[in-house]
Short mmCIF file of C-alpha atoms in Angstrom, two decimals:
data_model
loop_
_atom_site.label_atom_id
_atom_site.label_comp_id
_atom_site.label_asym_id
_atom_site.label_seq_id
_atom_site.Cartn_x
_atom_site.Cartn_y
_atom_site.Cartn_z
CA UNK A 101 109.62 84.10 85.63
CA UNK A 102 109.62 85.53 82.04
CA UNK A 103 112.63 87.34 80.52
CA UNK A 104 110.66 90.25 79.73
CA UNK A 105 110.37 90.65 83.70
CA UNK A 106 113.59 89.54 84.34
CA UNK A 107 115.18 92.01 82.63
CA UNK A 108 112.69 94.87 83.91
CA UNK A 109 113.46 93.97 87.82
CA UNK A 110 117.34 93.94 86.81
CA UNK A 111 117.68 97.43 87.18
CA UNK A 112 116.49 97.44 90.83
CA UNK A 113 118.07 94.01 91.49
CA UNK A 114 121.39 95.82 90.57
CA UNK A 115 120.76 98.59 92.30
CA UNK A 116 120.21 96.54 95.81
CA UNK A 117 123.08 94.79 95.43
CA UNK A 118 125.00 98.15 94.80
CA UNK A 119 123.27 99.44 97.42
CA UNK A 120 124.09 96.15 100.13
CA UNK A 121 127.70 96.29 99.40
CA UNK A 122 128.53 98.83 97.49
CA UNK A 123 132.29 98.19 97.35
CA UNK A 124 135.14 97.73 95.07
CA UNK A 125 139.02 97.70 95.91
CA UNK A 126 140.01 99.14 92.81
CA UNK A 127 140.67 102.38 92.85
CA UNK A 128 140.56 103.24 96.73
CA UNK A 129 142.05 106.20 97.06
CA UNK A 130 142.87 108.46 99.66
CA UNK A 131 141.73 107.73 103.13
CA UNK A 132 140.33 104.56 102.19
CA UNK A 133 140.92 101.40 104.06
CA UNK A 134 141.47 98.67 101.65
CA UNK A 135 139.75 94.93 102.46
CA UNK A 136 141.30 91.82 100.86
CA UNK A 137 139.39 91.26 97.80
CA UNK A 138 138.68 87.50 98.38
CA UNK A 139 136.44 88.69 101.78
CA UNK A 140 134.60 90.90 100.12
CA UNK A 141 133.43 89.14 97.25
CA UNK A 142 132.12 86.51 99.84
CA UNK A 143 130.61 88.65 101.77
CA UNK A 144 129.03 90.23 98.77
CA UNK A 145 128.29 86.40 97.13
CA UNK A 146 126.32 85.80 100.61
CA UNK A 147 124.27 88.79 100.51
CA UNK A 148 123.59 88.87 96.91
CA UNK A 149 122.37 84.78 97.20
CA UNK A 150 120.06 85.74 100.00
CA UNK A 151 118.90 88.93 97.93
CA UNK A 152 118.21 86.71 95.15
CA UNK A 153 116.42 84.30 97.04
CA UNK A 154 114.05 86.28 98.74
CA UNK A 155 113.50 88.73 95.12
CA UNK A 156 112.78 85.47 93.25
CA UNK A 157 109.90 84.41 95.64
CA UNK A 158 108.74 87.49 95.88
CA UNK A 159 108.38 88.48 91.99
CA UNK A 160 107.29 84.76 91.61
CA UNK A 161 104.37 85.97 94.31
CA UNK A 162 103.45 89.22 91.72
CA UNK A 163 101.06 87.74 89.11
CA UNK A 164 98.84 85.99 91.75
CA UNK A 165 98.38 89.52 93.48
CA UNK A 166 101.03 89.44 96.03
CA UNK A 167 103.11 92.84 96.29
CA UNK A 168 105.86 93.72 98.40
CA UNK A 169 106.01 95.92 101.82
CA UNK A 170 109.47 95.97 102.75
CA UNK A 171 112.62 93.33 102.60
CA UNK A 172 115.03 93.82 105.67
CA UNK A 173 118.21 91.77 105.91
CA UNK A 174 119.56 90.66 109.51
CA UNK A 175 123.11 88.90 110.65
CA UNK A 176 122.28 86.52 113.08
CA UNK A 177 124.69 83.90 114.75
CA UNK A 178 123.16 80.43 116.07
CA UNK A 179 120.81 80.67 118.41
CA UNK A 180 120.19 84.36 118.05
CA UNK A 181 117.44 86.31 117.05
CA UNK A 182 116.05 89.64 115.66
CA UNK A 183 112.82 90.83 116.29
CA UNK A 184 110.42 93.27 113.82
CA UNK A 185 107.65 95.16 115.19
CA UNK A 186 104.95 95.17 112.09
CA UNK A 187 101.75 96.67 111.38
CA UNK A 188 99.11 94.25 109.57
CA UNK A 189 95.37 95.39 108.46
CA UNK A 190 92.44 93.35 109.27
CA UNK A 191 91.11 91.55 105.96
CA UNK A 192 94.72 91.62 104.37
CA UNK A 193 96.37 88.11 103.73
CA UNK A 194 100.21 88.65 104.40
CA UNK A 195 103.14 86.28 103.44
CA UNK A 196 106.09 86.69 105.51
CA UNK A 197 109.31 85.35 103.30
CA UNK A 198 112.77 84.50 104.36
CA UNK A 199 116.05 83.45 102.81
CA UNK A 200 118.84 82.01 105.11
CA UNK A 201 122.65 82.26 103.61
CA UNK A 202 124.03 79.09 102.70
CA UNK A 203 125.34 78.70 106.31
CA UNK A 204 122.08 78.55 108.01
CA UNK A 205 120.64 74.96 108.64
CA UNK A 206 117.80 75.81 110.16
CA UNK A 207 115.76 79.48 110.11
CA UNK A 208 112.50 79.49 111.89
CA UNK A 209 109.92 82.67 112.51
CA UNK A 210 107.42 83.33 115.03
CA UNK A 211 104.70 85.54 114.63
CA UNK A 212 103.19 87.43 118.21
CA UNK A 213 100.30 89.49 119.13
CA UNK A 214 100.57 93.07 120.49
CA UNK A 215 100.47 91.37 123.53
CA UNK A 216 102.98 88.56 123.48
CA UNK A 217 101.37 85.97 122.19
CA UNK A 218 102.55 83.40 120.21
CA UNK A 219 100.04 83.34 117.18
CA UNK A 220 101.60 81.75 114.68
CA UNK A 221 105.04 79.78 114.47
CA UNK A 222 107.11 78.06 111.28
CA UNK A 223 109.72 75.92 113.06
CA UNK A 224 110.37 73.64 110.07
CA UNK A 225 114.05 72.39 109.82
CA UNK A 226 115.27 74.61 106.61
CA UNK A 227 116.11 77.89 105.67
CA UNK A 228 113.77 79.27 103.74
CA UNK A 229 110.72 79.53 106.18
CA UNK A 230 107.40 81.61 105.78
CA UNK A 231 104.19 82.58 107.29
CA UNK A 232 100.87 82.87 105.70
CA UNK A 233 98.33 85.13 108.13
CA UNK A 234 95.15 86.92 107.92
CA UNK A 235 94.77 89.29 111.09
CA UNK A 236 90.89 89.68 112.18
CA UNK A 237 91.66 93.39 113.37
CA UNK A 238 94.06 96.04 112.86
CA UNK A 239 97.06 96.07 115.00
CA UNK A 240 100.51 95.44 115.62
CA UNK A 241 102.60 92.64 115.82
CA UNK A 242 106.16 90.88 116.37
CA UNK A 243 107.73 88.89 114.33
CA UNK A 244 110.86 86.56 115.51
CA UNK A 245 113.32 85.63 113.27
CA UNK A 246 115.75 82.82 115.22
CA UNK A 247 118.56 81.53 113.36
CA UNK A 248 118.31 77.82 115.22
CA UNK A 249 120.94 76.02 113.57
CA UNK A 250 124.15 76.85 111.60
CA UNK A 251 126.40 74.66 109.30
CA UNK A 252 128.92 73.45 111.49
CA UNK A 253 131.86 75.80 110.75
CA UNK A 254 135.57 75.20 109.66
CA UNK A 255 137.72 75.57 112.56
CA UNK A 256 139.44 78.69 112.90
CA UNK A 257 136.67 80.59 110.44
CA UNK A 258 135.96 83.67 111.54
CA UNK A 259 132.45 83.34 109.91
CA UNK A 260 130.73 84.32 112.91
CA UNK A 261 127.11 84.82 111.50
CA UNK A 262 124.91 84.17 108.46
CA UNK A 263 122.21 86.47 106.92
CA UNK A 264 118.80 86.00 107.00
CA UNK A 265 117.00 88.33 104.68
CA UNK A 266 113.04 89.10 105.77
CA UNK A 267 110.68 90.42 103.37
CA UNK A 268 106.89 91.01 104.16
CA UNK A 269 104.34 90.80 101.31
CA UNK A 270 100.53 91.09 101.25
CA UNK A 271 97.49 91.17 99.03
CA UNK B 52 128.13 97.46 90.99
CA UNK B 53 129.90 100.15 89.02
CA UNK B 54 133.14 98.95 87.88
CA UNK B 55 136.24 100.89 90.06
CA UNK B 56 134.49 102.26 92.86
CA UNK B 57 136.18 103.30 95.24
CA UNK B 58 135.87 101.49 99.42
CA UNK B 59 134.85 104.24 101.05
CA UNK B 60 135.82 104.30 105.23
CA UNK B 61 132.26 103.84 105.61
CA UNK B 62 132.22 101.62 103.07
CA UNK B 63 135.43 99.16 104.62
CA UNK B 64 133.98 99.81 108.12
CA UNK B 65 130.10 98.38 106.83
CA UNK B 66 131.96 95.32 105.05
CA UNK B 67 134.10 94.41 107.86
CA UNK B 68 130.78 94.55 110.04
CA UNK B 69 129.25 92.42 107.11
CA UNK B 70 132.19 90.07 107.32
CA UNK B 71 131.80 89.56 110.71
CA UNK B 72 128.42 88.69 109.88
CA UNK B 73 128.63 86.80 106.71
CA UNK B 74 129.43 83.35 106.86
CA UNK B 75 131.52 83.10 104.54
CA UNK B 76 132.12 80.07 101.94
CA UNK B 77 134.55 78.76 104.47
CA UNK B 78 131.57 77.46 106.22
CA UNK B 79 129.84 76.20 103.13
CA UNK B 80 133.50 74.28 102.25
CA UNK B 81 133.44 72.48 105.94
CA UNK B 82 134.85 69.08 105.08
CA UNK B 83 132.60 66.32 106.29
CA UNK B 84 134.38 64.49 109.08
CA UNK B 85 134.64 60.79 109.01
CA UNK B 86 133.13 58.85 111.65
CA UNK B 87 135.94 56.61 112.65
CA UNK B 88 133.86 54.22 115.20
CA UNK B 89 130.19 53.52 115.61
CA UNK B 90 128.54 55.98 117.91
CA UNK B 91 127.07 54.33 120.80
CA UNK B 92 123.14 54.36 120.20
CA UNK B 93 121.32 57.05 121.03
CA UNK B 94 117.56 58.13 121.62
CA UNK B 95 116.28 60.35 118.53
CA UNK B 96 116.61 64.11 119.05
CA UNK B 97 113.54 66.23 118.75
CA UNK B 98 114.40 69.13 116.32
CA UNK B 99 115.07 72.27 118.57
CA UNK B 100 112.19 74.88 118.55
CA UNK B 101 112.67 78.39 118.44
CA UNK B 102 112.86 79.61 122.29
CA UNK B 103 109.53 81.20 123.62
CA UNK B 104 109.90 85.34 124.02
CA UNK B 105 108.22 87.10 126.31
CA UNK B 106 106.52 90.67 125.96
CA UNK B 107 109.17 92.83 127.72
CA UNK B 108 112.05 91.11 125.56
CA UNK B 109 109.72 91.49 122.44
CA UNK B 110 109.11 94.84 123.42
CA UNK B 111 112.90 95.44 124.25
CA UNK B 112 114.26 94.21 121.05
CA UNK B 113 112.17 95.07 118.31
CA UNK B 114 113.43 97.36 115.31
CA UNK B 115 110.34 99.24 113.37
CA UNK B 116 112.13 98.62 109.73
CA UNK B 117 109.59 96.78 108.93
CA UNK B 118 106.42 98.37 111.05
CA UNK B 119 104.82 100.72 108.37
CA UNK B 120 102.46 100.02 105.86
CA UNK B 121 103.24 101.08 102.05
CA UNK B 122 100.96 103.29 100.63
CA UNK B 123 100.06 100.99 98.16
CA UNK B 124 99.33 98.08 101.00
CA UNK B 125 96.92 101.53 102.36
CA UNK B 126 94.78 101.45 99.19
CA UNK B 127 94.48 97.46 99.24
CA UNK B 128 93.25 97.85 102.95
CA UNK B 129 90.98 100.73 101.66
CA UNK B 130 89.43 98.24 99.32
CA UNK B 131 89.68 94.69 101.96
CA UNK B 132 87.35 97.55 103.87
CA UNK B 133 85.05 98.21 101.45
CA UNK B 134 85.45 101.62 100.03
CA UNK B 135 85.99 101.42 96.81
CA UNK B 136 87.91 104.96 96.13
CA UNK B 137 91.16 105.08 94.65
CA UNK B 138 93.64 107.08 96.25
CA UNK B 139 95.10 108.26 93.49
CA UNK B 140 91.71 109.83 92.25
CA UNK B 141 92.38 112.67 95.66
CA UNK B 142 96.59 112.96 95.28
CA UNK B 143 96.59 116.45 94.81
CA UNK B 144 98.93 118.31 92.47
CA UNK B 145 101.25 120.03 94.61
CA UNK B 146 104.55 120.49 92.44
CA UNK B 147 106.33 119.32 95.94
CA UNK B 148 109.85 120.56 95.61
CA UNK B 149 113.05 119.17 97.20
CA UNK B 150 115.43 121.66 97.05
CA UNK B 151 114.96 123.00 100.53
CA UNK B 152 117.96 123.65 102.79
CA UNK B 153 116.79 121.61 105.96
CA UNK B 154 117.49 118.16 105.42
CA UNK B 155 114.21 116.63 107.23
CA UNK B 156 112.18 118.49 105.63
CA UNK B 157 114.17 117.62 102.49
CA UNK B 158 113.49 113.75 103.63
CA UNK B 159 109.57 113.66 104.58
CA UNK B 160 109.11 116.28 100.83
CA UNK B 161 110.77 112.96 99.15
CA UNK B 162 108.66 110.23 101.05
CA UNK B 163 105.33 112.51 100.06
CA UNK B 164 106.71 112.05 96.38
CA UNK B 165 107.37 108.37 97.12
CA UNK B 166 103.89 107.77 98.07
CA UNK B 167 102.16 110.15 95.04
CA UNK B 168 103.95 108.61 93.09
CA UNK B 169 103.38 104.65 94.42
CA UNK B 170 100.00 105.38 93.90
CA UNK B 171 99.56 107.47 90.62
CA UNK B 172 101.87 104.88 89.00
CA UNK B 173 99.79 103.35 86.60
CA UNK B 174 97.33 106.76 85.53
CA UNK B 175 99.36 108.88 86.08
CA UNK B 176 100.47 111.28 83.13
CA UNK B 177 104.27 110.79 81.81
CA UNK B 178 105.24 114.47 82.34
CA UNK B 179 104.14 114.66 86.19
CA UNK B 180 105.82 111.11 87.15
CA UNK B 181 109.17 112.28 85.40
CA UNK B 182 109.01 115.13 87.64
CA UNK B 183 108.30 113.75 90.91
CA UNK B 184 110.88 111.05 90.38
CA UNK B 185 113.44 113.97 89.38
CA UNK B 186 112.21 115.31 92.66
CA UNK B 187 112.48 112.46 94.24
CA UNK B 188 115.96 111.72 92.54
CA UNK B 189 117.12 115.40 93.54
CA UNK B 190 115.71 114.67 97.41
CA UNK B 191 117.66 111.76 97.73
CA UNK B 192 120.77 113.34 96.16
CA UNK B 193 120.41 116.36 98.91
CA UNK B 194 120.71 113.45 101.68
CA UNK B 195 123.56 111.94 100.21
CA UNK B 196 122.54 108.79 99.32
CA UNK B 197 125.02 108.25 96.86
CA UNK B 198 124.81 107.93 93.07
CA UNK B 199 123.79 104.39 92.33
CA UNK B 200 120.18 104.81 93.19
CA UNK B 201 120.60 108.24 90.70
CA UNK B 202 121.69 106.14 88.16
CA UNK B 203 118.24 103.56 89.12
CA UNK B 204 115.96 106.47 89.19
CA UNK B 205 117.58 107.79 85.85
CA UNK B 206 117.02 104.52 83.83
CA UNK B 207 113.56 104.00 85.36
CA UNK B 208 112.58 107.66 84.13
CA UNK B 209 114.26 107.30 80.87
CA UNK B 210 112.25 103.86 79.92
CA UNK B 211 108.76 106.31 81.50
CA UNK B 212 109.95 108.32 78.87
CA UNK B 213 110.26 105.66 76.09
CA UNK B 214 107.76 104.06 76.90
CA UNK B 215 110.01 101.13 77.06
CA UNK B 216 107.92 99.97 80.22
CA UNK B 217 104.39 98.83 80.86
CA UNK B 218 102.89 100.51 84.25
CA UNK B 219 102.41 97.59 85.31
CA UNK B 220 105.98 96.38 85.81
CA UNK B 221 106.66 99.57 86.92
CA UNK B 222 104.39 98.78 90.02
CA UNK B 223 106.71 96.25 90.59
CA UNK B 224 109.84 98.68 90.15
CA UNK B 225 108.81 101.05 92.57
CA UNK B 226 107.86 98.62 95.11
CA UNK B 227 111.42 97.70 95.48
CA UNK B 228 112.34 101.04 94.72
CA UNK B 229 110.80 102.30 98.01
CA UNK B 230 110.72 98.82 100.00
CA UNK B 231 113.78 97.70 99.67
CA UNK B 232 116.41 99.87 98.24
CA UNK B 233 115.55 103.30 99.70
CA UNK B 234 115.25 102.43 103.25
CA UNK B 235 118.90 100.07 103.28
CA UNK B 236 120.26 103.21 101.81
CA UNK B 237 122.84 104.90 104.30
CA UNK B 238 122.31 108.45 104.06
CA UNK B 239 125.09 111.10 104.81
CA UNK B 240 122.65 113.31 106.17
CA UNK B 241 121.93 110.62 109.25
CA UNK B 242 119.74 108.18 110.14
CA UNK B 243 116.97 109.82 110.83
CA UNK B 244 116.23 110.03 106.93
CA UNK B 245 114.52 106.59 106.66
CA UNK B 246 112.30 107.22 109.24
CA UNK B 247 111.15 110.71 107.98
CA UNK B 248 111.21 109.45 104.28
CA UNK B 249 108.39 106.94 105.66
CA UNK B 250 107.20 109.40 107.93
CA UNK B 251 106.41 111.56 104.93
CA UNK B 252 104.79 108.92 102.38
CA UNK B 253 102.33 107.64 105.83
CA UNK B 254 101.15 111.03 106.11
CA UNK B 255 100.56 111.50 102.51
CA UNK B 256 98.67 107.87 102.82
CA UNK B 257 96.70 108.86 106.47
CA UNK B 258 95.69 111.93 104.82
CA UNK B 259 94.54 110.58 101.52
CA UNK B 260 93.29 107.47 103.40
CA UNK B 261 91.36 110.23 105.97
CA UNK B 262 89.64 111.74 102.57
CA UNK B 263 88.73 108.80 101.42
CA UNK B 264 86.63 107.46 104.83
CA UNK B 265 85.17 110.85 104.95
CA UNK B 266 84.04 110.90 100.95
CA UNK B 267 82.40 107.40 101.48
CA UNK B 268 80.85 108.29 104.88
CA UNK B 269 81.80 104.77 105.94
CA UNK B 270 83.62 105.91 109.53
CA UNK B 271 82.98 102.27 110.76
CA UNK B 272 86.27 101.15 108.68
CA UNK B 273 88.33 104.15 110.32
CA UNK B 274 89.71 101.73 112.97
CA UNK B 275 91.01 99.33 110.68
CA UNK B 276 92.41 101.85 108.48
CA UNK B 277 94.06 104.51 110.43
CA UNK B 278 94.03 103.59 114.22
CA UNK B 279 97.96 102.93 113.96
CA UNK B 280 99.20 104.36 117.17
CA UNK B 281 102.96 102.41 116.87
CA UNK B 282 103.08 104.09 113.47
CA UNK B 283 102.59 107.54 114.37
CA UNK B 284 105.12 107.25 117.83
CA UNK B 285 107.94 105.84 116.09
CA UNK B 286 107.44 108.60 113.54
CA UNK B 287 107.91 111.05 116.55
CA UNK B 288 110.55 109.75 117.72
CA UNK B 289 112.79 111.47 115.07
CA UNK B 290 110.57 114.26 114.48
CA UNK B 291 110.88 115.66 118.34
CA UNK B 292 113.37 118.48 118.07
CA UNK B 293 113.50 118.84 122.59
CA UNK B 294 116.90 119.75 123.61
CA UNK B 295 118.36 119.20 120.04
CA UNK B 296 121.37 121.78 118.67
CA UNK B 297 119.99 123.13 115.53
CA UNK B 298 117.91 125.58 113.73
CA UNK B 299 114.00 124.92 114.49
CA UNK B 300 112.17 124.72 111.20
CA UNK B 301 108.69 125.74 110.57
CA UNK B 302 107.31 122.65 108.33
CA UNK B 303 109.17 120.04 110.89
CA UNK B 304 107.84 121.64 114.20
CA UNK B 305 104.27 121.71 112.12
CA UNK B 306 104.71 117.96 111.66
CA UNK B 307 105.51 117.28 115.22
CA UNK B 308 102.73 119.08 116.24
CA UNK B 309 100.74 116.62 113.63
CA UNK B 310 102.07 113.72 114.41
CA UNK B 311 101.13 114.30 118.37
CA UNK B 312 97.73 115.20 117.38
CA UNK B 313 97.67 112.13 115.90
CA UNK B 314 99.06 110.14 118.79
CA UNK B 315 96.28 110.97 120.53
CA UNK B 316 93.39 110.21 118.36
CA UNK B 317 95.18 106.87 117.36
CA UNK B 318 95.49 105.88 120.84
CA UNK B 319 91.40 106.21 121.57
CA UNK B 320 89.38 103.10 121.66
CA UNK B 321 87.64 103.78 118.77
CA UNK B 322 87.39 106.16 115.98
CA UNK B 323 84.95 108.62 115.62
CA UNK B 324 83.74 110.56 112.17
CA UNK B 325 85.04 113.40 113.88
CA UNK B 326 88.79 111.69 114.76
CA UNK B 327 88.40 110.99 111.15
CA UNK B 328 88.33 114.48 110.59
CA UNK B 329 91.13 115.56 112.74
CA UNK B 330 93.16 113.02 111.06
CA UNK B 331 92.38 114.92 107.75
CA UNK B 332 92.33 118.52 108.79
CA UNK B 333 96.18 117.90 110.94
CA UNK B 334 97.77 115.82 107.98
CA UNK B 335 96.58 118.82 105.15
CA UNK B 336 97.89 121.57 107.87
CA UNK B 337 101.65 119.52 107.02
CA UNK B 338 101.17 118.64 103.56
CA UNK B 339 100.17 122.17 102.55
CA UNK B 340 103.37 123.57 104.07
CA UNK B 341 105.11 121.37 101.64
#
C-alpha cells in the first residue's frame, strides 16, 4: 500500500482501535475499576493485530474494485463457532476475509444456503482463511466461522479464547 | 487512543470480557516441550474439518451484524442488474436534522445521513457533506457514542474542507466509517441503535433503489434488488414498540408500519411493478417524516 493511503486510512484505523478497546488506566477516576496494565495492553495488542490484519487485506482489495460491507470481530475458544446470517445479491462477487489472533492454529469458514446447505467451505489448516462466491440469485445466507485449532496454551493461562475478526467485501 | 483516558465500568467490565477472550501472549510464549523418547509410530492424522451444522442450529445461532447490505454494495447491485442510474442522481435534499429528543428516531435520522452521504461522496458539493457529517457527528453524539468517533468525524470534515483529501479515498474512509467503526460502537442510548442506524440507511437505499427500478421500467431486476425479507424482519425487531414502557413516537410507529408493509411484499414469490411501487410509496411516507 502507498503512504499517501496509509496515512489517509490512519484516521479510521485509530479510531477502531479506540473504538475496540478504548481504555487507559491512567487517570481512572471515580467509580472506575482499574485492570492491571500488562492485561490490557495484550488484550488490546491481540485485537489491534487482528484489526490490522483484516484492514490490510482489505485496503490491499480497494484498487482492484473490492469495497468493504462490514468487519465483525468474534472470541471464539477451540472448537467453537459463531455464525453470521448475510445477505448477498445475485451477480455480485463477494470475498469473505478473516484474521485469527496469534493463538489460533487453525480458522476455517463455511458458507450455507438459506436452507442449510453447505455451499462452499475453506477448511485449510491456517488462520487467515477466505471465501470467494458469486450467488446466482438474491438471498440469504450463513456463514460459519469455527475456530478448529488453538496454540496449545501455557498451563495455568487463563487465555481462554482467541479473536477471529470477519470482514465481508464485494464488487 | 487518547492519551489518559479514563477505564470506564463499562469500559473494565468490556476488557475483562475481552480478556477472557483474548489469548493473550502467554499463549503465543508456550515453550516448546521436548520430546524426551520416540513416540511409538503412529498412522497420519487427517486435519480435522469444521463440524457439519444443521439448519435449526444455523438458524438458532446466527447474529445479523453482518446481514445488511451497504448502500454503496445497493448501487453496485443496481448496476450487476443492469440499470445504469446512480443513486445519488435521486438522494433528495432533505436538510435531515438530528437534534430530535427521541433517541430512535435520533438513530434511523443518522443512518439516512450515513447512506446520503455513502453515496453522494464523490459529487457531492463540500458545503452539504460538511453538514450531513455534522449531522451525523451531532446524531451520534445524542446516542452517546463517545467522543473518539467526534474527533474521526471532525478530522475527516476538516480535510473535506481543505481539500486535503481526494473523494476517492474518502470512499474508502466512510466505508469503514459506517462498516466497521459505527456499528462496534457501544451506544449509551442501548443497543437498539445499530440496528436502527442500519435500519435507517436500508430504507434510504430500498427507497432510492425502489426509484430507480421504477425510472428504468426494468421491474424484472426488482427481485434481486429488493426482495430482502431477513432484512426488513430483523429491522422490526427493534422497531416494534408492543408492550414497551415509553412514549410512542409518531416517525417510529410510521416506520413500523413501513417496515411491515414491507415484510409482506418481500416475502411474495416474486415482485411485481406494483410491489415495486409500494416499496417506494411506504419508504417516502418514513423518509418524509424525517
Amino acid at each position: 500500500m502507498n503512504k499517501a493511503m496509509m496515512n489517509v486510512l490512519a484516521v479510521p484505523t485509530v479510531l477502531l482501535g479506540m473504538v475496540v478497546v478504548g481504555l487507559t488506566l491512567d487517570s481512572a477516576g471515580p467509580g472506575d475499576l482499574p485492570l492491571p496494565r500488562s492485561l490490557v495492553s495484550e488484550c488490546q495488542a491481540q485485537v489491534n493485530a487482528v484489526d490490522n490484519c483484516v484492514r490490510e487485506k482489505i485496503w490491499n482489495a480497494y484498487p482492484q474494485g473490492w469495497a468493504v460491507r462490514t468487519i465483525s470481530k468474534a472470541r471464539l475458544s477451540e472448537t467453537e463457532h459463531r455464525i453470521y446470517l448475510m445477505t448477498f445479491y445475485k451477480e455480485h462477487q463477494y470475498q469473505i476475509l478473516a484474521c485469527g489472533d496469534k493463538s489460533m492454529k487453525n480458522v476455517d469458514l463455511v458458507l450455507y444456503d438459506a436452507d442449510g446447505r453447505l455451499v462452499v467451505q475453506e477448511d485449510s489448516q491456517d488462520r487467515q482463511p477466505v471465501i470467494n462466491f458469486q450467488p446466482t440469485q438474491t438471498d440469504t445466507y450463513y456463514l460459519a466461522v469455527h475456530a478448529m485449532e488453538r496454540v496449545q496454551a501455557k498451563k495455568g493461562s487463563s487465555a481462554q479464547k482467541g479473536t477471529v475478526a470477519v470482514a465481508v467485501t464485494y464488487r | 487512543m487518547t492519551p489518559g483516558r479514563p477505564l470506564t465500568l463499562a469500559g473494565a467490565l468490556l476488557c475483562a470480557l475481552s480478556l477472557a477472550g483474548c489469548g493473550g501472549g502467554t499463549v503465543d510464549e508456550a515453550p516448546v516441550t521436548k520430546q524426551q523418547t520416540p513416540e511409538p509410530a503412529k498412522a497420519v492424522q487427517q486435519p480435522a474439518r469444521p463440524m457439519a451444522l444443521d439448519l435449526a442450529t444455523l438458524k438458532k445461532e446466527a447474529t445479523d451484524e453482518a446481514l445488511t447490505p451497504s448502500p454503496a454494495e445497493m448501487q453496485s447491485a443496481l448496476r450487476k442488474n443492469g440499470i445504469a442510474a446512480s443513486l445519488a442522481s435521486l438522494v433528495k435534499k432533505r436538510n435531515i436534522k438530528t437534534n430530535v429528543s427521541n433517541k430512535d428516531q435520533v438513530a434511523v435520522r443518522t443512518g439516512v445521513l450515513v447512506a446520503d452521504v455513502v453515496l453522494t461522496l464523490k459529487n457531492a458539493e463540500k458545503a452539504d457533506l460538511v453538514r450531513n457529517f455534522k449531522q451525523i457527528a451531532q446524531g451520534l453524539d445524542a446516542l452517546g457514542a463517545g467522543n473518539d468517533v467526534q474527533v474521526t468525524i471532525d478530522e475527516l470534515v476538516s480535510k473535506i474542507q481543505n481539500e486535503a483529501v481526494t473523494r476517492d479515498d474518502l470512499v474508502m474512509n466512510v466505508d469503514e466509517l459506517s462498516g466497521a467503526a459505527i456499528p462496534e460502537i457501544e451506544y449509551e442510548a442501548g443497543p437498539k441503535c445499530v440496528p436502527l442506524i442500519q435500519a435507517g440507511s436500508w430504507l434510504e437505499g430500498a427507497n432510492l433503489v425502489a426509484t430507480a427500478i421504477r425510472n428504468s421500467g426494468k421491474y424484472e431486476a426488482a427481485d434481486a434488488l429488493l426482495k430482502q425479507p431477513d432484512v426488513v424482519e430483523y429491522f422490526l425487531e427493534f422497531v416494534r414498540t408492543d408492550g414497551e414502557d415509553r412514549v410512542p413516537d409518531e416517525v417510529i410507529a410510521r416506520l413500523e408500519q413501513t417496515l411491515t408493509t414491507l415484510l409482506d411484499v418481500t416475502r411474495k414469490p416474486t415482485l411485481t411493478e406494483d410491489d415495486v411501487k409500494t416499496i417506494q410509496v411506504a419508504t417516502d411516507s418514513v423518509l418524509a417524516m424525517l
